[in-house]
Amino acid sequence: MELGVNGLNAKATLGPAETARLVRLAEDLGYRSWWAGDHVVLPSPRVPASPMDPEDPILDPLVHLAHVAALSTTLELGTGIIILPQRNPLVLAKQAASLDVLSGGRLRLGVAGGYLEPELAALGVPMSERGSRTDDYLDAMRALWTAPAPVSYAGRHVSFEGLDAHPRPVQPGGPRVMVGGHSPAAFRRAVARGHGWIGNGRSPEDLAAALAGLERAAAEVERPARLGRLEITFMQLDPVEVDAATASRYRELGVDRLLVYPLPLEDPDEVAAFLERHATL
């Protein structure tokens, strides 16, 4: 089971000096991946569904990860997650391919449909369309990354013909896609379109419930052979501290990648100490 760190593109850890320090520390401690979250805008005043106060700063994940790519040599770079339906899929395909090239094929593209209605609405996405847009956008991006030119695609929300976009990603078939979410539709999307699933919860029991959902989805939708085995990426929330026994249980459940989240991200020194405590899980 690999270890990764999530969420350091926000609050007190987003500055260039703090990022450089923590990236070097994470690599030295043996962490395998670095993940960044996504919120373009936040409702103000805060609503109950919002995970952050509107005044909390958070960098765009792809801009942040480009900076991390330049500071690192071994860390995989993950979006955990990008809210896909509120992004233009052709622009995102270009951004992802660019980051994959600049990082030497280290990008892991985590995506999900989102849930924060004020943010989605502000970006022109009806809640009722977030799932269908996510599916459509994933397929359109894959076409741009992999189809021979001239590339054409026809979907419900996006269509184009006679296009091409270079450079293509370094990774054959494009960046590995991790599909997030805990609904039956998200599980089906992960099985049908993702190299892996990415989720979170409060305990190994929460993960076990998600794995059962993924197993049900695997009986309902076909998984393309090109995707291979479904990778499992999981992050524990509340408590954010993960002890050795809990980590062992995650390992037994088949987690490929355990992400730690050093909340509350108010003091870089405390974040560094958190990473040191968890490096031997």
Short mmCIF file of C-alpha atoms in Angstrom, two decimals:
data_model
loop_
_atom_site.label_atom_id
_atom_site.label_comp_id
_atom_site.label_asym_id
_atom_site.label_seq_id
_atom_site.Cartn_x
_atom_site.Cartn_y
_atom_site.Cartn_z
CA MET A 1 0.00 0.00 0.00
CA GLU A 2 1.46 3.33 -1.09
CA LEU A 3 1.13 6.55 0.90
CA GLY A 4 0.12 9.92 -0.52
CA VAL A 5 -0.60 13.36 0.89
CA ASN A 6 -3.68 15.38 0.00
CA GLY A 7 -4.91 18.95 0.18
CA LEU A 8 -1.78 21.07 0.55
CA ASN A 9 -2.86 23.51 -2.16
CA ALA A 10 -4.93 25.34 0.46
CA LYS A 11 -4.70 27.64 3.44
CA ALA A 12 -1.32 28.01 5.21
CA THR A 13 0.48 25.47 3.01
CA LEU A 14 -0.18 27.00 -0.43
CA GLY A 15 2.69 29.50 -0.58
CA PRO A 16 5.74 28.79 -2.76
CA ALA A 17 8.18 28.49 0.14
CA GLU A 18 5.88 26.25 2.16
CA THR A 19 5.15 24.09 -0.88
CA ALA A 20 8.84 23.67 -1.69
CA ARG A 21 9.63 22.69 1.88
CA LEU A 22 6.80 20.16 2.16
CA VAL A 23 7.38 18.63 -1.27
CA ARG A 24 11.02 17.97 -0.40
CA LEU A 25 9.98 16.51 2.94
CA ALA A 26 7.32 14.26 1.39
CA GLU A 27 9.79 12.86 -1.14
CA ASP A 28 12.48 12.37 1.50
CA LEU A 29 10.00 10.52 3.75
CA GLY A 30 9.00 8.17 0.92
CA TYR A 31 5.51 9.40 0.10
CA ARG A 32 4.61 8.26 -3.42
CA SER A 33 1.98 10.83 -4.43
CA TRP A 34 0.81 14.42 -3.85
CA TRP A 35 -2.85 15.32 -4.42
CA ALA A 36 -4.64 18.66 -4.76
CA GLY A 37 -8.30 19.53 -4.29
CA ASP A 38 -10.56 21.76 -6.36
CA HIS A 39 -13.03 24.58 -5.76
CA VAL A 40 -13.29 27.35 -8.33
CA VAL A 41 -15.68 29.40 -6.19
CA LEU A 42 -17.36 28.92 -2.83
CA PRO A 43 -20.76 30.15 -1.60
CA SER A 44 -20.63 33.24 0.61
CA PRO A 45 -21.89 33.11 3.28
CA ARG A 46 -21.00 29.46 3.80
CA VAL A 47 -23.77 26.90 3.38
CA PRO A 48 -23.90 23.61 5.30
CA ALA A 49 -22.78 21.52 2.31
CA SER A 50 -19.65 23.58 1.72
CA PRO A 51 -16.42 21.97 2.98
CA MET A 52 -14.64 25.32 3.36
CA ASP A 53 -15.27 28.87 4.47
CA PRO A 54 -15.48 31.25 1.49
CA GLU A 55 -12.42 33.10 2.78
CA ASP A 56 -10.29 29.95 2.83
CA PRO A 57 -7.74 30.19 0.00
CA ILE A 58 -7.30 27.24 -2.35
CA LEU A 59 -5.12 27.18 -5.47
CA ASP A 60 -6.24 25.75 -8.78
CA PRO A 61 -5.07 22.12 -8.60
CA LEU A 62 -3.47 21.97 -12.04
CA VAL A 63 -1.52 25.20 -11.54
CA HIS A 64 -0.42 23.98 -8.12
CA LEU A 65 0.60 20.55 -9.44
CA ALA A 66 2.64 22.12 -12.25
CA HIS A 67 4.63 23.91 -9.54
CA VAL A 68 4.98 20.66 -7.57
CA ALA A 69 6.13 18.86 -10.74
CA ALA A 70 9.02 21.30 -11.04
CA LEU A 71 9.96 20.84 -7.39
CA SER A 72 9.88 17.03 -7.37
CA THR A 73 11.27 14.03 -9.21
CA THR A 74 9.39 10.97 -7.96
CA LEU A 75 6.02 12.11 -6.61
CA GLU A 76 2.95 11.16 -8.62
CA LEU A 77 0.74 14.23 -9.06
CA GLY A 78 -2.97 13.74 -8.44
CA THR A 79 -6.10 15.83 -8.57
CA GLY A 80 -8.20 14.79 -5.64
CA ILE A 81 -10.55 15.65 -7.19
CA ILE A 82 -11.29 17.99 -10.11
CA ILE A 83 -15.00 18.79 -10.34
CA LEU A 84 -15.23 17.69 -13.94
CA PRO A 85 -18.62 18.98 -15.17
CA GLN A 86 -17.66 22.57 -14.38
CA ARG A 87 -14.54 22.38 -16.58
CA ASN A 88 -14.41 22.67 -20.36
CA PRO A 89 -13.31 19.16 -21.38
CA LEU A 90 -11.16 20.25 -24.34
CA VAL A 91 -9.33 22.82 -22.24
CA LEU A 92 -8.90 20.32 -19.41
CA ALA A 93 -7.63 17.67 -21.84
CA LYS A 94 -4.96 20.12 -23.02
CA GLN A 95 -4.03 21.11 -19.45
CA ALA A 96 -3.80 17.48 -18.32
CA ALA A 97 -1.73 16.46 -21.34
CA SER A 98 0.59 19.43 -20.76
CA LEU A 99 1.10 18.55 -17.10
CA ASP A 100 1.66 14.90 -17.97
CA VAL A 101 4.37 15.90 -20.46
CA LEU A 102 6.08 18.34 -18.10
CA SER A 103 6.05 15.83 -15.24
CA GLY A 104 7.29 12.91 -17.31
CA GLY A 105 4.03 10.97 -17.08
CA ARG A 106 3.32 11.43 -13.37
CA LEU A 107 -0.26 12.76 -13.55
CA ARG A 108 -3.16 10.92 -11.93
CA LEU A 109 -6.38 12.66 -12.89
CA GLY A 110 -8.98 12.32 -10.15
CA VAL A 111 -12.43 13.52 -11.20
CA ALA A 112 -15.97 13.57 -9.84
CA GLY A 113 -19.32 15.12 -10.59
CA GLY A 114 -19.36 17.50 -7.63
CA TYR A 115 -22.09 18.15 -5.10
CA LEU A 116 -21.97 21.85 -4.15
CA GLU A 117 -24.97 23.30 -5.99
CA PRO A 118 -24.06 27.03 -5.68
CA GLU A 119 -20.65 26.39 -7.22
CA LEU A 120 -22.00 24.23 -10.04
CA ALA A 121 -24.79 26.72 -10.79
CA ALA A 122 -22.39 29.67 -10.88
CA LEU A 123 -20.38 27.79 -13.52
CA GLY A 124 -23.44 26.98 -15.60
CA VAL A 125 -23.94 23.34 -14.64
CA PRO A 126 -27.42 22.15 -13.59
CA MET A 127 -27.27 19.59 -10.79
CA SER A 128 -29.39 17.27 -12.92
CA GLU A 129 -26.67 17.19 -15.60
CA ARG A 130 -23.54 16.74 -13.51
CA GLY A 131 -23.44 12.96 -13.96
CA SER A 132 -24.10 12.92 -17.69
CA ARG A 133 -21.60 15.73 -18.23
CA THR A 134 -18.96 13.84 -16.26
CA ASP A 135 -19.41 10.75 -18.43
CA ASP A 136 -19.48 12.77 -21.65
CA TYR A 137 -16.44 14.87 -20.76
CA LEU A 138 -14.37 11.82 -19.82
CA ASP A 139 -15.11 10.21 -23.17
CA ALA A 140 -14.35 13.43 -25.08
CA MET A 141 -11.02 13.89 -23.32
CA ARG A 142 -10.00 10.32 -23.99
CA ALA A 143 -10.79 10.82 -27.68
CA LEU A 144 -8.45 13.83 -27.82
CA TRP A 145 -5.70 11.92 -26.02
CA THR A 146 -5.89 8.68 -27.98
CA ALA A 147 -7.86 8.80 -31.24
CA PRO A 148 -6.03 9.12 -34.57
CA ALA A 149 -6.37 12.47 -36.30
CA PRO A 150 -8.62 13.99 -37.40
CA VAL A 151 -10.38 13.47 -34.07
CA SER A 152 -14.18 13.59 -33.92
CA TYR A 153 -16.52 13.05 -31.00
CA ALA A 154 -20.30 13.32 -30.64
CA GLY A 155 -21.90 13.32 -27.19
CA ARG A 156 -24.85 14.78 -25.38
CA HIS A 157 -23.01 17.83 -24.02
CA VAL A 158 -19.94 18.14 -26.23
CA SER A 159 -19.26 17.37 -29.85
CA PHE A 160 -16.54 18.25 -32.34
CA GLU A 161 -15.01 17.00 -35.54
CA GLY A 162 -11.85 17.43 -37.55
CA LEU A 163 -9.60 18.36 -34.59
CA ASP A 164 -6.28 17.34 -33.14
CA ALA A 165 -4.31 18.40 -30.05
CA HIS A 166 -0.62 17.94 -29.37
CA PRO A 167 1.40 17.09 -27.45
CA ARG A 168 -0.43 13.95 -26.52
CA PRO A 169 0.09 12.73 -22.93
CA VAL A 170 3.26 10.79 -22.16
CA GLN A 171 1.26 7.94 -20.66
CA PRO A 172 -0.18 5.63 -23.33
CA GLY A 173 -3.94 6.13 -23.38
CA GLY A 174 -3.66 9.34 -21.39
CA PRO A 175 -3.31 10.01 -17.67
CA ARG A 176 -4.70 7.36 -15.37
CA VAL A 177 -8.19 8.47 -14.35
CA MET A 178 -9.44 8.04 -10.78
CA VAL A 179 -13.20 8.44 -10.48
CA GLY A 180 -14.51 9.78 -7.20
CA GLY A 181 -17.87 9.56 -5.49
CA HIS A 182 -19.91 7.23 -3.29
CA SER A 183 -23.20 6.95 -5.17
CA PRO A 184 -24.20 3.90 -7.26
CA ALA A 185 -23.75 6.05 -10.38
CA ALA A 186 -20.22 7.03 -9.31
CA PHE A 187 -19.34 3.39 -8.66
CA ARG A 188 -20.60 2.43 -12.12
CA ARG A 189 -18.60 5.31 -13.63
CA ALA A 190 -15.45 4.14 -11.88
CA VAL A 191 -15.90 0.60 -13.18
CA ALA A 192 -16.74 1.64 -16.74
CA ARG A 193 -14.44 4.64 -17.22
CA GLY A 194 -11.80 4.80 -14.52
CA HIS A 195 -8.44 3.20 -13.97
CA GLY A 196 -9.33 3.52 -10.32
CA TRP A 197 -11.78 4.77 -7.71
CA ILE A 198 -10.94 7.51 -5.19
CA GLY A 199 -12.99 8.09 -2.09
CA ASN A 200 -12.93 9.04 1.56
CA GLY A 201 -14.55 8.11 4.82
CA ARG A 202 -14.12 7.95 8.56
CA SER A 203 -13.00 4.35 8.96
CA PRO A 204 -12.18 1.05 7.28
CA GLU A 205 -15.85 0.21 7.68
CA ASP A 206 -16.76 3.12 5.41
CA LEU A 207 -14.29 1.81 2.85
CA ALA A 208 -15.74 -1.70 3.10
CA ALA A 209 -19.19 -0.30 2.29
CA ALA A 210 -17.78 1.50 -0.76
CA LEU A 211 -16.01 -1.65 -1.93
CA ALA A 212 -19.32 -3.50 -1.73
CA GLY A 213 -20.87 -0.77 -3.89
CA LEU A 214 -18.07 -1.13 -6.43
CA GLU A 215 -18.60 -4.88 -6.49
CA ARG A 216 -22.30 -4.40 -7.23
CA ALA A 217 -21.43 -1.93 -9.98
CA ALA A 218 -19.03 -4.44 -11.55
CA ALA A 219 -21.96 -6.80 -11.96
CA GLU A 220 -24.03 -4.10 -13.68
CA VAL A 221 -21.63 -2.50 -16.18
CA GLU A 222 -18.84 -3.79 -18.37
CA ARG A 223 -15.26 -2.86 -17.59
CA PRO A 224 -13.09 -2.31 -20.69
CA ALA A 225 -10.01 -4.53 -20.73
CA ARG A 226 -7.80 -1.50 -21.45
CA LEU A 227 -8.46 -0.18 -17.95
CA GLY A 228 -7.00 -3.19 -16.17
CA ARG A 229 -7.63 -3.83 -12.49
CA LEU A 230 -9.54 -1.13 -10.60
CA GLU A 231 -7.15 0.73 -8.30
CA ILE A 232 -8.41 1.83 -4.89
CA THR A 233 -7.35 5.19 -3.45
CA PHE A 234 -8.80 6.14 -0.06
CA MET A 235 -8.45 9.00 2.40
CA GLN A 236 -9.59 8.92 6.03
CA LEU A 237 -11.43 11.97 7.34
CA ASP A 238 -12.36 12.77 10.94
CA PRO A 239 -10.15 11.62 12.53
CA VAL A 240 -7.37 12.70 10.21
CA GLU A 241 -4.78 10.84 12.29
CA VAL A 242 -4.32 7.26 11.07
CA ASP A 243 -2.70 4.76 13.42
CA ALA A 244 -0.77 1.65 12.44
CA ALA A 245 -3.61 -0.75 13.21
CA THR A 246 -6.05 1.22 11.07
CA ALA A 247 -3.53 1.43 8.24
CA SER A 248 -3.08 -2.34 8.44
CA ARG A 249 -6.83 -2.80 8.10
CA TYR A 250 -6.89 -0.59 5.00
CA ARG A 251 -4.09 -2.69 3.58
CA GLU A 252 -6.06 -5.88 4.25
CA LEU A 253 -9.08 -4.43 2.46
CA GLY A 254 -6.98 -3.95 -0.67
CA VAL A 255 -6.22 -0.22 -0.66
CA ASP A 256 -3.56 0.56 -3.25
CA ARG A 257 -3.01 4.14 -2.15
CA LEU A 258 -3.79 5.62 1.27
CA LEU A 259 -3.91 9.41 1.35
CA VAL A 260 -3.33 11.39 4.52
CA TYR A 261 -4.84 14.85 4.97
CA PRO A 262 -2.99 17.04 7.51
CA LEU A 263 -5.91 19.22 8.55
CA PRO A 264 -6.44 21.95 9.70
CA LEU A 265 -3.62 23.29 7.46
CA GLU A 266 -3.10 26.29 9.73
CA ASP A 267 0.60 25.81 10.53
CA PRO A 268 3.19 24.41 8.08
CA ASP A 269 5.29 23.15 11.00
CA GLU A 270 2.35 21.07 12.24
CA VAL A 271 1.78 19.72 8.73
CA ALA A 272 5.45 18.71 8.51
CA ALA A 273 5.19 16.91 11.87
CA PHE A 274 2.02 15.16 10.68
CA LEU A 275 3.80 13.89 7.57
CA GLU A 276 6.70 12.63 9.67
CA ARG A 277 4.33 10.77 12.04
CA HIS A 278 2.50 9.04 9.20
CA ALA A 279 5.44 8.20 6.94
CA THR A 280 5.92 4.73 8.47
CA LEU A 281 2.32 3.51 8.23
#
